[in-house]
Amino acid sequence: MNRLTLILGNSWRDLRGSDGRISMATQTALLFFLMTLTLTSASIQNYLADNLDQMLGSDLVVESPSPLAKDDEAAVRSMAAGLSVTQLADITLTHKDEWARVQLKLVDDAYPLQGHLQIGDTPVTTQRAARSGPKVGEIWIDSRLAIKLGTRVGDNLTIGGTDLRLSAILFHEPDRIMEGHSVAMRAMVHSQSLAGTAIMSSKDRTRYLVTADESQQQAIEKWSRQTLPGARVIRKFGGQHPLASFWQRTENFLGLASVILFFMGAVALDMTNRRWLAKMRYRLALYASFGTPTRTAMLMALGEWLAGFLLSIALAGTLAIFAYGAIVAELQGYFPGLRAGWHVAPALTTIGLFFLLLLALQIPSFIRLSRASLLSLIRNPTENSHMWQRLFWSIASVTLLAAAYSDNMLLTGMTLTAIAAALALMLVLTWTVIRLGDAWGRRRAGLLPFAFFMMRQRLFAKSAQVMGLGLSGLLLLFSLMLMRDLGTTMEGYSRNHDGNLMIAEAQTDQIDAIKIWAEKTGSSVRSLRPFVSAQLVAVNGKAIAEIQKPSDTLATLKDPIRLSWTDAMPKNNRLDGGKWWSADTDNWQQISAESEVMTDMGFSYGDTLTYQIGGKPYDFTLVASHAYQPGAGSITFWFQLPLSARAQIDAPTRYMGSMELPEPAWDALAGLWEQYPTLSLVPLQELTERFDQTLGIVTKVTSGYAAMVLLLALFVLAASVSGFSADDRQKNGLLMSMGLRDTDCLKLNFYDWGVTALIAAAGAVAGTWSAGLLIYQAQFNLTYNPDILWAVAMVVAMVATVCFVGYLACRQSLKVSVRDLMAT
């Protein structure tokens, strides 16, 4: 009990000091963020599981990019108690001069198998239940689409020359969950209403809703894996929610954000740990003088650290519960039925992970204490080797955390590379500036040369201080600067090279109509590239459905993608690896993949990629990788084939490209869409608005994150001042005993902090710049052009802030007598 009392007493005394308070606040802030994320994630996962059971609209769903063959559909019917076939197509719906891109659902008489449709007569009317979909010759549209087109019940809408009567406003579909996080406007018609109308597109899907018991579901699932490699099967019970992988990728993004926060927290903890280590040396020396064994003394030191960690758990847990409740209440608008609950196991797992990460940061200190002799405990040895150990363990723990959360190792690697490069730059700048300044001041008198001399004596400590402040500035700028520049750069590039209208998809029989329309309206077609709709179903014989990892690339590849062909390398591509095929080659079963896709999916040259195209399997050998480069438009493809492959593929050719429209031509688009509803044209303004909306959402989501970054940056600054305050007090006491005035000490302090802040700010801006160059070059092959004035303003603001805080700390240290300053 005496030892426990001593441990708790020492822990409490540590917390009363500034270093202890900063360390406790940093640990609490980091654990609060992680626990809030964990609890929110657990609630959403539970909601998704319950939501899947209640809102799938059937017992099982088989979704295929193309309709099943008659024999295959008959096989499904023979294994099911009930079956409903629905088709989904993306079309452009017009009414008078208004138009909108719509997801059209064609349903049969059996739809829906389970649940009810909710419809009404106006967008704001009281809803009523419906047991079946629209009748032949009718159309239902959702409330947003009705407002967008300015229609009302009783109006006629035309799709591909077929007139349909708007008979109801659609509010809810039992199988709406299958759309995942889509916010597309919706319309519904009976499949027989458009029996003679061609509304095929590359994004069409056929969905088979099945009523079946457990044994029938297992039989259908087994059969589909063997017969339908490109199909997706979702079961009500025990299945994966359509939003599950999307939410997992969202968690990974937030997890990577927490890596940045942990990196900043590690810097603050490392700076406060310097003073903690000095205290523990004296305590262990005192324990040793009373005959306490080294093992017992180390256990007591570990106990003091654990006591502080347990207190941070209590504080962070309390705060996280309140934040978790507020976030769930906010998310209920997006996920009706979401409820807060107790999730003990995930919370304990997060606490355990956080404990291991913090312990990794403390390992160098504990190793140093355990190997120290009584004499070295009393003395104050140099920190040179200890600093490198701390740096290694900090980088190792952060890298492991990043690897655990990353679903795109290329982007994560570039971010960590930019951080490492910035740290190296700051280290080189610190040593160069201080050594040159010391050499310059050896033959000169004055406070500035003396300041360089003092910094030269504390070179390792000053390096740690610079890297800590610079890293905080880098991460703060990185969080706020890149997204601000991305929109302007992308918009300007697209406008110059791709015109003002993108042809997202056009069928062969629509190309002539587009050219005739362009000639009539004074428009110009800038580019057209052919492609076929293809779905990657296997890699080296392994079904892609069996690959389970949260990746945006994998999620995209599980759906049909655009597959193009060419002999010559496109002007907006460059060879990134492997060997491109020769022109007119007879070996048509070759393929080139975009380099980032290869990296993210782990592809290697020589891999066999199996695609399902037009319902038939095709094998291709991966022989090359290509990357995008600017200068000839932004239309590029993830996968490309030799030109000779086109004759071997039995599938319709489609095109994507770009156009330039004069102002009067925009009003004539509705007529083109009325004739060809599947023609997918996207104005550049709409793409820009989509990006702006995404940027707005990201800005809202990251506002809290930016606040956390700023909070931890303040912790780092406070830790930087506090961690070296005792040394500064002794320095000031020595200088004042030699006759220097308070103003002289303040000037020295200003020179010291000014040089420190200037190097740190330069490293932060350079690191942000290098991160922008890496990401822009790798992702878009564009030149990153940041705002120079904004960057200079950030440097000035950082220097001013650090100098001001350092000035306040120095003034505080000068308010006591010289004897008191020397005694500390």
CSV table of N, CA and C in Angstrom, one decimal, residues 20 55 68 105 163 238 261 311 338 398 483 505 525 604 657 780 799:
chain,number,residue,atom,x,y,z
A,20,GLY,N,2.7,17.7,-17.2
A,20,GLY,CA,1.7,16.6,-16.9
A,20,GLY,C,0.3,17.0,-17.5
A,55,MET,N,-35.4,-4.3,-44.9
A,55,MET,CA,-35.7,-3.5,-46.0
A,55,MET,C,-35.1,-4.0,-47.3
A,68,LEU,N,-30.3,-12.6,-67.3
A,68,LEU,CA,-29.9,-14.0,-67.4
A,68,LEU,C,-30.5,-14.6,-68.7
A,105,LYS,N,-36.5,2.4,-63.2
A,105,LYS,CA,-36.7,1.0,-62.8
A,105,LYS,C,-37.9,0.4,-63.6
A,163,ASP,N,-45.2,7.6,-75.1
A,163,ASP,CA,-45.9,8.5,-74.2
A,163,ASP,C,-46.3,7.7,-72.9
A,238,GLY,N,-27.7,-12.8,-42.6
A,238,GLY,CA,-26.3,-13.2,-42.8
A,238,GLY,C,-25.6,-12.7,-44.0
A,261,LEU,N,-3.7,12.9,-36.6
A,261,LEU,CA,-3.8,13.4,-35.2
A,261,LEU,C,-2.9,12.7,-34.3
A,311,LEU,N,-6.6,7.7,-16.0
A,311,LEU,CA,-7.3,8.9,-15.8
A,311,LEU,C,-7.8,9.4,-17.2
A,338,LEU,N,-31.5,4.7,-36.7
A,338,LEU,CA,-30.2,4.6,-36.0
A,338,LEU,C,-30.3,4.9,-34.5
A,398,VAL,N,3.3,5.1,-36.0
A,398,VAL,CA,2.4,5.8,-36.9
A,398,VAL,C,2.3,5.1,-38.2
A,483,MET,N,-7.4,20.8,-50.6
A,483,MET,CA,-8.8,20.7,-51.1
A,483,MET,C,-9.2,22.1,-51.7
A,505,GLU,N,-21.6,8.6,-72.3
A,505,GLU,CA,-21.9,7.3,-73.0
A,505,GLU,C,-22.8,7.6,-74.2
A,525,VAL,N,-17.6,18.6,-81.9
A,525,VAL,CA,-17.3,17.4,-81.1
A,525,VAL,C,-15.7,17.4,-81.0
A,604,SER,N,0.3,-7.9,-61.0
A,604,SER,CA,1.7,-8.1,-61.5
A,604,SER,C,1.7,-8.4,-63.0
A,657,GLY,N,-16.7,10.9,-74.9
A,657,GLY,CA,-15.9,12.0,-75.5
A,657,GLY,C,-16.3,13.4,-74.9
A,780,PHE,N,-3.4,13.0,-61.0
A,780,PHE,CA,-4.0,13.7,-62.1
A,780,PHE,C,-2.9,14.1,-63.2
A,799,VAL,N,5.2,32.1,-37.7
A,799,VAL,CA,6.3,32.7,-37.0
A,799,VAL,C,5.8,33.7,-35.9
